[in-house]
Coordinates of C-alpha atoms and ligand atoms in Angstrom, one line a residue:
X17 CA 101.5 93.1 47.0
X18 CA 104.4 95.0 47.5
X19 CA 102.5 97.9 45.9
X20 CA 100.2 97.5 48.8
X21 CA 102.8 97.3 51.6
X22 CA 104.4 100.5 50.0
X23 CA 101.6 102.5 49.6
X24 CA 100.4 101.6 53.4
X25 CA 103.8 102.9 54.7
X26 CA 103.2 105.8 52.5
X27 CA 99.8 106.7 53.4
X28 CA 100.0 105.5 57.0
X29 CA 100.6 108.3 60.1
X30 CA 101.8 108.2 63.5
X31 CA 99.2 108.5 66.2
X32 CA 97.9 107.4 69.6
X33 CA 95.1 105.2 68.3
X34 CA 95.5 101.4 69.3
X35 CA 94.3 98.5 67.6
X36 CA 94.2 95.0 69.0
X37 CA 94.1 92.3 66.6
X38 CA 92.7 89.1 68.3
X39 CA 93.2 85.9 66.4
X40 CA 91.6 82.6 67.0
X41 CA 93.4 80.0 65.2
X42 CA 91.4 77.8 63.5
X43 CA 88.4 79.2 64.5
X44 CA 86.3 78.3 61.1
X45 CA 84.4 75.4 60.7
X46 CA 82.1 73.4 58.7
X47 CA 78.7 71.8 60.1
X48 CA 78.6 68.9 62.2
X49 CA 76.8 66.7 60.4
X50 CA 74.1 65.9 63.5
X51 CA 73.2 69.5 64.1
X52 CA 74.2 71.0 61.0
X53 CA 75.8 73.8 62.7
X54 CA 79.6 74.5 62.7
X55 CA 81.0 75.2 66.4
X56 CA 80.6 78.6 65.9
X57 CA 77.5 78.6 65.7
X58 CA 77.1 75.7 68.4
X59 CA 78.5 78.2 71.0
X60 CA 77.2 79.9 73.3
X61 CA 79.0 83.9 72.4
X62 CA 76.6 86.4 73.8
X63 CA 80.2 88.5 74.1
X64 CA 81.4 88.3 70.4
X65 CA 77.8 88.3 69.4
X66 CA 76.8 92.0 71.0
X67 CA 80.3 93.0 69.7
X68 CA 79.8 91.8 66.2
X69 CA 76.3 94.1 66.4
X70 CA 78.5 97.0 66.9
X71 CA 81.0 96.1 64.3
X72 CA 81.4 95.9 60.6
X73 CA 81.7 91.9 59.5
X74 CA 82.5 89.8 56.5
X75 CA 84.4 86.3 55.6
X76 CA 88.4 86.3 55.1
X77 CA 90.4 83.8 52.7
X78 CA 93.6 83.3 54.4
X79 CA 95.4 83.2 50.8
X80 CA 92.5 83.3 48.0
X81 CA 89.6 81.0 47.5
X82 CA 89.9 77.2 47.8
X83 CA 93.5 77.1 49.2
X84 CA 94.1 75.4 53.0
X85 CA 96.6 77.4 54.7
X86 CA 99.4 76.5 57.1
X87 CA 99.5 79.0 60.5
X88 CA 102.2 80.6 58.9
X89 CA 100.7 82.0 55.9
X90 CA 97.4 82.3 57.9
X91 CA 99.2 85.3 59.9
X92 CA 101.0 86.7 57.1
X93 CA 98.1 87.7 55.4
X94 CA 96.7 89.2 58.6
X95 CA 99.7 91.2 59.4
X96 CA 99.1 92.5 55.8
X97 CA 101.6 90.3 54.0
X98 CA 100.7 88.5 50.9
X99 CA 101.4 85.4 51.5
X100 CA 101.8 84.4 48.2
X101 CA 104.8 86.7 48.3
X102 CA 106.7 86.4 51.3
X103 CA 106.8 82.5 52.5
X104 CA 108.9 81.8 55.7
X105 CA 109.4 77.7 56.3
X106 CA 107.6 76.6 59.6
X107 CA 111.1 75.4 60.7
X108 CA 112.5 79.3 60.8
X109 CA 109.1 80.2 63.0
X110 CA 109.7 77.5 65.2
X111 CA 113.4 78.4 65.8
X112 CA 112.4 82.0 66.5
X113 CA 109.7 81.2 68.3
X114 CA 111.9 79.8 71.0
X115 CA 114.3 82.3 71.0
X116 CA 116.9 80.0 69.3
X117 CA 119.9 82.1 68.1
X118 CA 119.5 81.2 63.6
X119 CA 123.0 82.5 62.2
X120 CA 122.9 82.8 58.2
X121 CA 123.3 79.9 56.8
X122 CA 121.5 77.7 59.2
X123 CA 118.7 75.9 58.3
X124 CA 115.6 75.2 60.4
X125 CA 113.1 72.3 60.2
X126 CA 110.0 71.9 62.3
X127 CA 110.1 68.3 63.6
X128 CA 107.4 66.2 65.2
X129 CA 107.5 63.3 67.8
X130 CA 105.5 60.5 66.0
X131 CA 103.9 57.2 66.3
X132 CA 104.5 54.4 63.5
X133 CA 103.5 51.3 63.8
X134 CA 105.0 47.8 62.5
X135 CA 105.6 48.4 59.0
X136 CA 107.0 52.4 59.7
X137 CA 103.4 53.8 59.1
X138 CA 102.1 57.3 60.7
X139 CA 99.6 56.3 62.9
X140 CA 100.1 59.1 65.3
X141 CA 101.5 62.3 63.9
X142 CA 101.5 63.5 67.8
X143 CA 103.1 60.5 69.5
X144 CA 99.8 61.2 71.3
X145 CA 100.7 64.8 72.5
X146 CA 103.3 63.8 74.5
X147 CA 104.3 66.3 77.5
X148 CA 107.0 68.9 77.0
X149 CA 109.2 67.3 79.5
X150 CA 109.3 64.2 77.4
X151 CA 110.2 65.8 74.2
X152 CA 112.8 67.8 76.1
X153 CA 114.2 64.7 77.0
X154 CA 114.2 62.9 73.9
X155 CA 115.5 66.1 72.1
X156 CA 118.4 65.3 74.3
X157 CA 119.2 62.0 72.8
X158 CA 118.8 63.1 69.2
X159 CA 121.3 66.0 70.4
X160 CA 124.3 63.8 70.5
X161 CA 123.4 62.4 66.8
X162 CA 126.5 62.9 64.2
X163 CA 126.2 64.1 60.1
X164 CA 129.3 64.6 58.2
X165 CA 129.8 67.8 58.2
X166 CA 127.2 69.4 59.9
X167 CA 126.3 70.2 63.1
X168 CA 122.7 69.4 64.6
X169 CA 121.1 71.5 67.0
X170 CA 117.5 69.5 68.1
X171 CA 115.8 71.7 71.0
X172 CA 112.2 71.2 72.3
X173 CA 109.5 73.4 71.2
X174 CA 106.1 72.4 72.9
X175 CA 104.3 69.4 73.7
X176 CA 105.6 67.0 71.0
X177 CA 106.8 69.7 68.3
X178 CA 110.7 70.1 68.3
X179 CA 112.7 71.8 66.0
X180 CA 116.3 70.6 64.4
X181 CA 118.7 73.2 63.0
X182 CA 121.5 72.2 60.7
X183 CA 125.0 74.0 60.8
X184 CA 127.6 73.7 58.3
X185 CA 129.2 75.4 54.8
X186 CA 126.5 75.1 51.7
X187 CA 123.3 74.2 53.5
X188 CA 120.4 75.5 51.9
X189 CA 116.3 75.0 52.4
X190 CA 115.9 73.7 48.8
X191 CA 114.9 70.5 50.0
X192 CA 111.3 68.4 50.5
X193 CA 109.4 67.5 54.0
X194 CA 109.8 64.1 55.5
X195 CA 106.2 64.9 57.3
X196 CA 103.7 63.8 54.4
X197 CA 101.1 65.7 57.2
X198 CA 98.7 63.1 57.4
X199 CA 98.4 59.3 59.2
X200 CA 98.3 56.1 56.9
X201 CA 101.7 57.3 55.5
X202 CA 105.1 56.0 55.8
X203 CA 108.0 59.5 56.3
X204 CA 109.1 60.5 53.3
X205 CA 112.6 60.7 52.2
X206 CA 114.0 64.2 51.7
X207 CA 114.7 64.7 48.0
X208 CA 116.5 68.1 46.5
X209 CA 114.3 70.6 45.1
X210 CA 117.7 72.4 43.2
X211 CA 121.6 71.1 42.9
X212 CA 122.5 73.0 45.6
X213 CA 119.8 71.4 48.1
X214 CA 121.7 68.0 47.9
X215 CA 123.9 68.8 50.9
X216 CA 121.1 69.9 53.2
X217 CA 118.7 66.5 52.0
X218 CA 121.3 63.9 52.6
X219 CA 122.3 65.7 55.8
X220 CA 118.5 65.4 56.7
X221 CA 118.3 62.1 55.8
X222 CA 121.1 60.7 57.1
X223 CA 120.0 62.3 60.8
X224 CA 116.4 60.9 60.2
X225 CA 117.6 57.9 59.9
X226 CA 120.0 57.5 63.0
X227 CA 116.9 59.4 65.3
X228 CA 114.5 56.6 63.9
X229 CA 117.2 53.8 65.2
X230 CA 117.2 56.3 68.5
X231 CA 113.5 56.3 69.0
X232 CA 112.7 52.9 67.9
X233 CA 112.2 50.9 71.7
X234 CA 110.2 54.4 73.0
X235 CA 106.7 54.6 73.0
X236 CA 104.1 56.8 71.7
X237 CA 107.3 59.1 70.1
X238 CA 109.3 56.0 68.5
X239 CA 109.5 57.8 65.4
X240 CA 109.9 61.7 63.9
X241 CA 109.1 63.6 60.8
X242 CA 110.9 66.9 60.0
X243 CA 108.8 69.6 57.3
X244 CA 109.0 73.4 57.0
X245 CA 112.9 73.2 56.2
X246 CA 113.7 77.0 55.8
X247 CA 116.5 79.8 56.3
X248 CA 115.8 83.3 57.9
X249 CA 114.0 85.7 55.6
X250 CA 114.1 89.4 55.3
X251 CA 110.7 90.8 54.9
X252 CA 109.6 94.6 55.1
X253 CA 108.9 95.5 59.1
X254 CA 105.5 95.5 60.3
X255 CA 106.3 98.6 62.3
X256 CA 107.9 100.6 59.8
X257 CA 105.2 99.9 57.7
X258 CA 102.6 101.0 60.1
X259 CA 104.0 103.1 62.0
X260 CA 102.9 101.5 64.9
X261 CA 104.6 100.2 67.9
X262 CA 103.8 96.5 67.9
X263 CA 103.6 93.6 70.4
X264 CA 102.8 89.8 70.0
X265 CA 100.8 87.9 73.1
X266 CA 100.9 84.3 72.3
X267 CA 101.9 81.6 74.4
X268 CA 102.5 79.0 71.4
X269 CA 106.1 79.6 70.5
X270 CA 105.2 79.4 66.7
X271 CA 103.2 82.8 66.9
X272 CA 106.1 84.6 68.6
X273 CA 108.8 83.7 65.8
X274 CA 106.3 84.5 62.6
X275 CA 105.9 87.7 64.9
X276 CA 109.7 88.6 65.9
X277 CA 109.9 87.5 61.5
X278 CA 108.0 91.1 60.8
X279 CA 109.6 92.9 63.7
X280 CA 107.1 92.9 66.9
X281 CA 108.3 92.9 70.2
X282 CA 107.4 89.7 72.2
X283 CA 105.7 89.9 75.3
X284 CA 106.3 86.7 77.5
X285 CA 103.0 85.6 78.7
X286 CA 101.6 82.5 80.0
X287 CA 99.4 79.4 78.6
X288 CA 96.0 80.1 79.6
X289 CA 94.0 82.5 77.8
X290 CA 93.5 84.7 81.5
X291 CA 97.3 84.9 81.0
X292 CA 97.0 86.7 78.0
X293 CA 94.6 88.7 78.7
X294 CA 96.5 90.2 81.6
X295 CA 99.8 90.3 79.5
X296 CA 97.8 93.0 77.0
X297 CA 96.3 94.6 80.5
X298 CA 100.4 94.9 81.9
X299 CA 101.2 96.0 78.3
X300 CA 98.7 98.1 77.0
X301 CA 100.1 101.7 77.7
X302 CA 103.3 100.7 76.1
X303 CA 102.6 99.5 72.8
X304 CA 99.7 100.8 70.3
X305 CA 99.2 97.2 68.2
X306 CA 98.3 94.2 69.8
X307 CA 98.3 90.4 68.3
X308 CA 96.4 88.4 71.0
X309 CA 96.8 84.7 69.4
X310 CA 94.3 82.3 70.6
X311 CA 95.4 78.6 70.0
X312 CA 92.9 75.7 71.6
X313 CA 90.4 76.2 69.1
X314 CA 92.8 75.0 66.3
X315 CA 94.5 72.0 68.4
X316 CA 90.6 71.0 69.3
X317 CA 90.1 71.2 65.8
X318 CA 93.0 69.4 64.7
X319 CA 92.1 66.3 67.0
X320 CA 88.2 66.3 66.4
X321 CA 86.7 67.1 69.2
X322 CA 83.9 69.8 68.5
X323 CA 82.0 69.7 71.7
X324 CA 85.9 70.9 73.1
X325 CA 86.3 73.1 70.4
X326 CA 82.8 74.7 71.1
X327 CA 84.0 74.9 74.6
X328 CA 87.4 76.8 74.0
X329 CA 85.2 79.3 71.9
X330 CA 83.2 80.0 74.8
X331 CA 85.8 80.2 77.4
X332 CA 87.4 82.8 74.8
X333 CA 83.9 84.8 74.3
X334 CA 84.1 85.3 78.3
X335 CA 87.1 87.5 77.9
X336 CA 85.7 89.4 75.2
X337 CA 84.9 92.2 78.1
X338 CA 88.4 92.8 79.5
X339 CA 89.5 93.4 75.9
X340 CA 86.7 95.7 75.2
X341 CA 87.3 97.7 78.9
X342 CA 90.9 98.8 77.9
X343 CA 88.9 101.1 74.8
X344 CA 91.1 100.3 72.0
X345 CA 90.2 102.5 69.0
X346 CA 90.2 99.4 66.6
X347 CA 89.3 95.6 67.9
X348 CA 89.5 92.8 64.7
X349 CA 88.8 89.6 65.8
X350 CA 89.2 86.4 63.2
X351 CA 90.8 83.6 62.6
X352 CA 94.2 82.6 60.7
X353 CA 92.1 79.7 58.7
X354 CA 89.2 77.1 59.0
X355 CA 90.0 74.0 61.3
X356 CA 86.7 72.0 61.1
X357 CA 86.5 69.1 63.7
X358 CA 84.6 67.1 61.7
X359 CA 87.7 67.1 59.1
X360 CA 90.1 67.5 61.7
X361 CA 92.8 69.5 60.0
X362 CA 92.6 73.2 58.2
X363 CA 91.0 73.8 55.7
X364 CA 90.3 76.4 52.6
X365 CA 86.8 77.4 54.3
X366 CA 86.5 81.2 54.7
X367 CA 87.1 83.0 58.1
X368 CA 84.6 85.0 60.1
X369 CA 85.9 88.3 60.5
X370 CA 84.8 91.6 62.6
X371 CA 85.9 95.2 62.6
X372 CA 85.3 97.4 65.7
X373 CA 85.6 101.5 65.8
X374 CA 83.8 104.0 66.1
X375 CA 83.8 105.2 62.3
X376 CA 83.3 101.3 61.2
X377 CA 79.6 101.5 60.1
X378 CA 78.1 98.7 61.8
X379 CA 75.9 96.4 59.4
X380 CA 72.8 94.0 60.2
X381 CA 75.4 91.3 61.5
X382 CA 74.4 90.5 65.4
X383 CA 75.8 87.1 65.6
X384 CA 79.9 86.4 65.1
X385 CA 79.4 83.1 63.1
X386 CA 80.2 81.8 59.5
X387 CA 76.6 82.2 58.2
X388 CA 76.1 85.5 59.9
X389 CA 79.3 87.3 58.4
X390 CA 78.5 86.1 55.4
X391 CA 75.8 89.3 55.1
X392 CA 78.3 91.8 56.6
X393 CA 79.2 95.0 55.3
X394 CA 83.2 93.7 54.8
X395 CA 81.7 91.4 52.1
X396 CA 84.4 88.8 51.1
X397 CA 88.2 89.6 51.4
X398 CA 91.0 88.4 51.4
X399 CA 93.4 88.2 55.0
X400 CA 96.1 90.3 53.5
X401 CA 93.0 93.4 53.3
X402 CA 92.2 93.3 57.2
X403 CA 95.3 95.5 57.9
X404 CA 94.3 98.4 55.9
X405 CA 90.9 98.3 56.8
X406 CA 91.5 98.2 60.6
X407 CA 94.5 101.4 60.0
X408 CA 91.7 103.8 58.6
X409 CA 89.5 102.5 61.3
X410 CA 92.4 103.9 63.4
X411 CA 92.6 107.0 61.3
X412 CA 95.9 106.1 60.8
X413 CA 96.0 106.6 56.5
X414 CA 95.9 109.8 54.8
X415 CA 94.1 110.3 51.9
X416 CA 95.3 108.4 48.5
X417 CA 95.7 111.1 45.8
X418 CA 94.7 114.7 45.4
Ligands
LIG506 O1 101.9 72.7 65.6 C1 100.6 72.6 65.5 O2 99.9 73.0 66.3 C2 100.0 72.0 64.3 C3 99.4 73.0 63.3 O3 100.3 74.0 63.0 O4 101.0 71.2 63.6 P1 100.8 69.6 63.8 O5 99.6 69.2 63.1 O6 102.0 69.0 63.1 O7 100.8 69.3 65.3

């Protein structure tokens, strides 16, 4: 992969052609089993459906077939990153994603408010999406907790996500998740991964343990499970590589740190969709690369609800125009991975994907749905091949070879 990334910056050229890259996370699905159609394909998209006719389409695997991606990897591979290569810990995204200063040597984890019952089980891994305000509040508490020798930093990230950094000499992310990521489970205890992770797991430990004996009289959030435990990487920039001037539009903090990872500028927006939308209207002479992130269809997802998530997609389809009125050369819209509702959680489904430009070569494809894009002219692909497809759409590469 690094032969890709190198040849890219190689090949690619500066020029004035812009490219928006419009991502809606967790957009794949599977079909409900009353209907036997996935939400896609339940919507209503007369938008995405008319553009799809005018684009060239296909199916994405976020990593390769069969494997269910995290958000993280999902955008790596669409930013042109193998994510098989260049892995950065949810904690470190999180962090960013906020704004939170990371020195070296600090290490990050990704923490959620929880809900455990009698015996310490899971049986809420969202303490029920408690508000911000709560968390905020709650982080507070957990603030004034005290490890031997290392300092703890808990901030609050959205809704019930937080993050906790840890501070000290000979910390490192070589360490397991407490977060097993599913309900029916009991946290798990942080184990080492490598001798020098033994530091950073009994540090984690010992601060689960004293924010458990915090939480234990609140309800939903009376317990908390930390995963994605990580350190700041250094990847390749995603401008230097492109030679594009790059922006990230998200209003889940996440999307902002994996983009500030790979060197975008971050464009405050708001949280509604409208709000992003006018961010990339307020933006677009600036900047000549655009990743719009579009979350609700993966939370709908993630909590089952498919009517909602059907509804998200269509309240996203009505905005399809604005895009399309600023004329950007290139428009790729897709997903980071598959969140079916009926399984409520990713999954390693392939991604619908569509390429817009006016050298694309539009194929038969005049609906923006799994089965659809299945018959486009993109074929199969994997995430990480988007990029390069949607640069010579931009005729942004020069020719490979003599
Ligand atoms: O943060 C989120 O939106 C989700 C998926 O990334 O994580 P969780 O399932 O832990 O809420």
């Amino acid at each position: 992969m690094k032969d890709q990334l190198s040849l890219l910056q190689t090949l690619s050229v500066e020029t004035d052609s812009k490219i928006v890259m419009l991502v809606l996370d967790g957009i794949g699905g599977i079909p409900h089993p009353d209907t036997g159609l996935t939400e896609l394909e339940t919507a209503a998209t007369p938008n995405l459906d008319a553009l799809a006719a005018i684009s060239i389409c296909g199916m994405s695997d976020p990593v390769m077939p069969g494997i269910t991606p995290g958000s993280a990897p999902g955008h790596l591979g669409l930013f042109g990153y193998d994510p098989l290569e260049y892995y950065i810990g949810r904690g470190v995204l999180e962090a960013l994603g906020i704004d939170f200063e990371l020195r070296d040597g600090d290490v990050a984890a990704r923490g959620n408010f929880c809900t455990l019952d009698e015996n310490g089980i899971i049986v809420d891994r969202r303490a029920g999406r408690i508000s911000t305000g709560k968390s905020t509040a709650l982080a507070e508490q957990l603030c004034g907790i005290d490890v031997e020798g290392v300092e703890v930093i808990v901030k609050a990230v959205k809704d019930h996500r937080i993050i906790v950094v840890f501070r000290g000499e000979g910390l490192t992310d070589k360490i397991t998740d407490s977060d097993p990521q599913r309900v029916g489970f009991r946290p798990q205890t942080v184990e080492r991964l490598a001798v020098d992770g033994s530091k950073m797991a009994e540090a984690a430990n010992q601060f689960i343990e004293k924010a458990l004996h915090v939480l234990k009289n609140h309800h939903p959030a009376n317990g908390l499970v930390l995963r994605g435990f990580s350190q700041k990487p250094d990847l390749p920039g995603f401008s230097e590589i492109y030679k594009l001037k790059a922006c990230a539009i998200a209003s889940y903090p996440m999307y902002r740190g994996l983009a500030k990872v790979v060197g975008m500028d971050i464009i405050r927006t708001g949280q509604t969709v409208q709000d992003e939308i006018q961010s990339l209207v307020e933006n677009y002479r600036k900047y000549n690369y655009f990743f719009v992130h579009y979350k609700p269809t993966d939370a709908t997802g993630e909590d089952g609800k498919f009517e909602r998530k059907v509804a998200m997609i269509e309240e996203l389809d009505r905005v399809i125009p604005q895009i399309q009125a600023l004329g950007p050369d290139v428009l790729v819209v897709t997903g980071d991975h598959s969140t079916p509702a009926v399984m409520k959680g990713h999954s390693w489904h392939s991604v619908p994907v569509m390429i817009c430009g006016a050298f694309c070569r539009p194929d038969n494809v005049n609906s923006f749905n799994e089965r659809a894009c299945l018959y486009g002219g993109l074929g199969h692909l994997t995430a990480s091949q988007i990029m390069p497809v949607a640069m010579a759409n931009a005729m942004k590469l020069e020719k490979y070879g003599a």
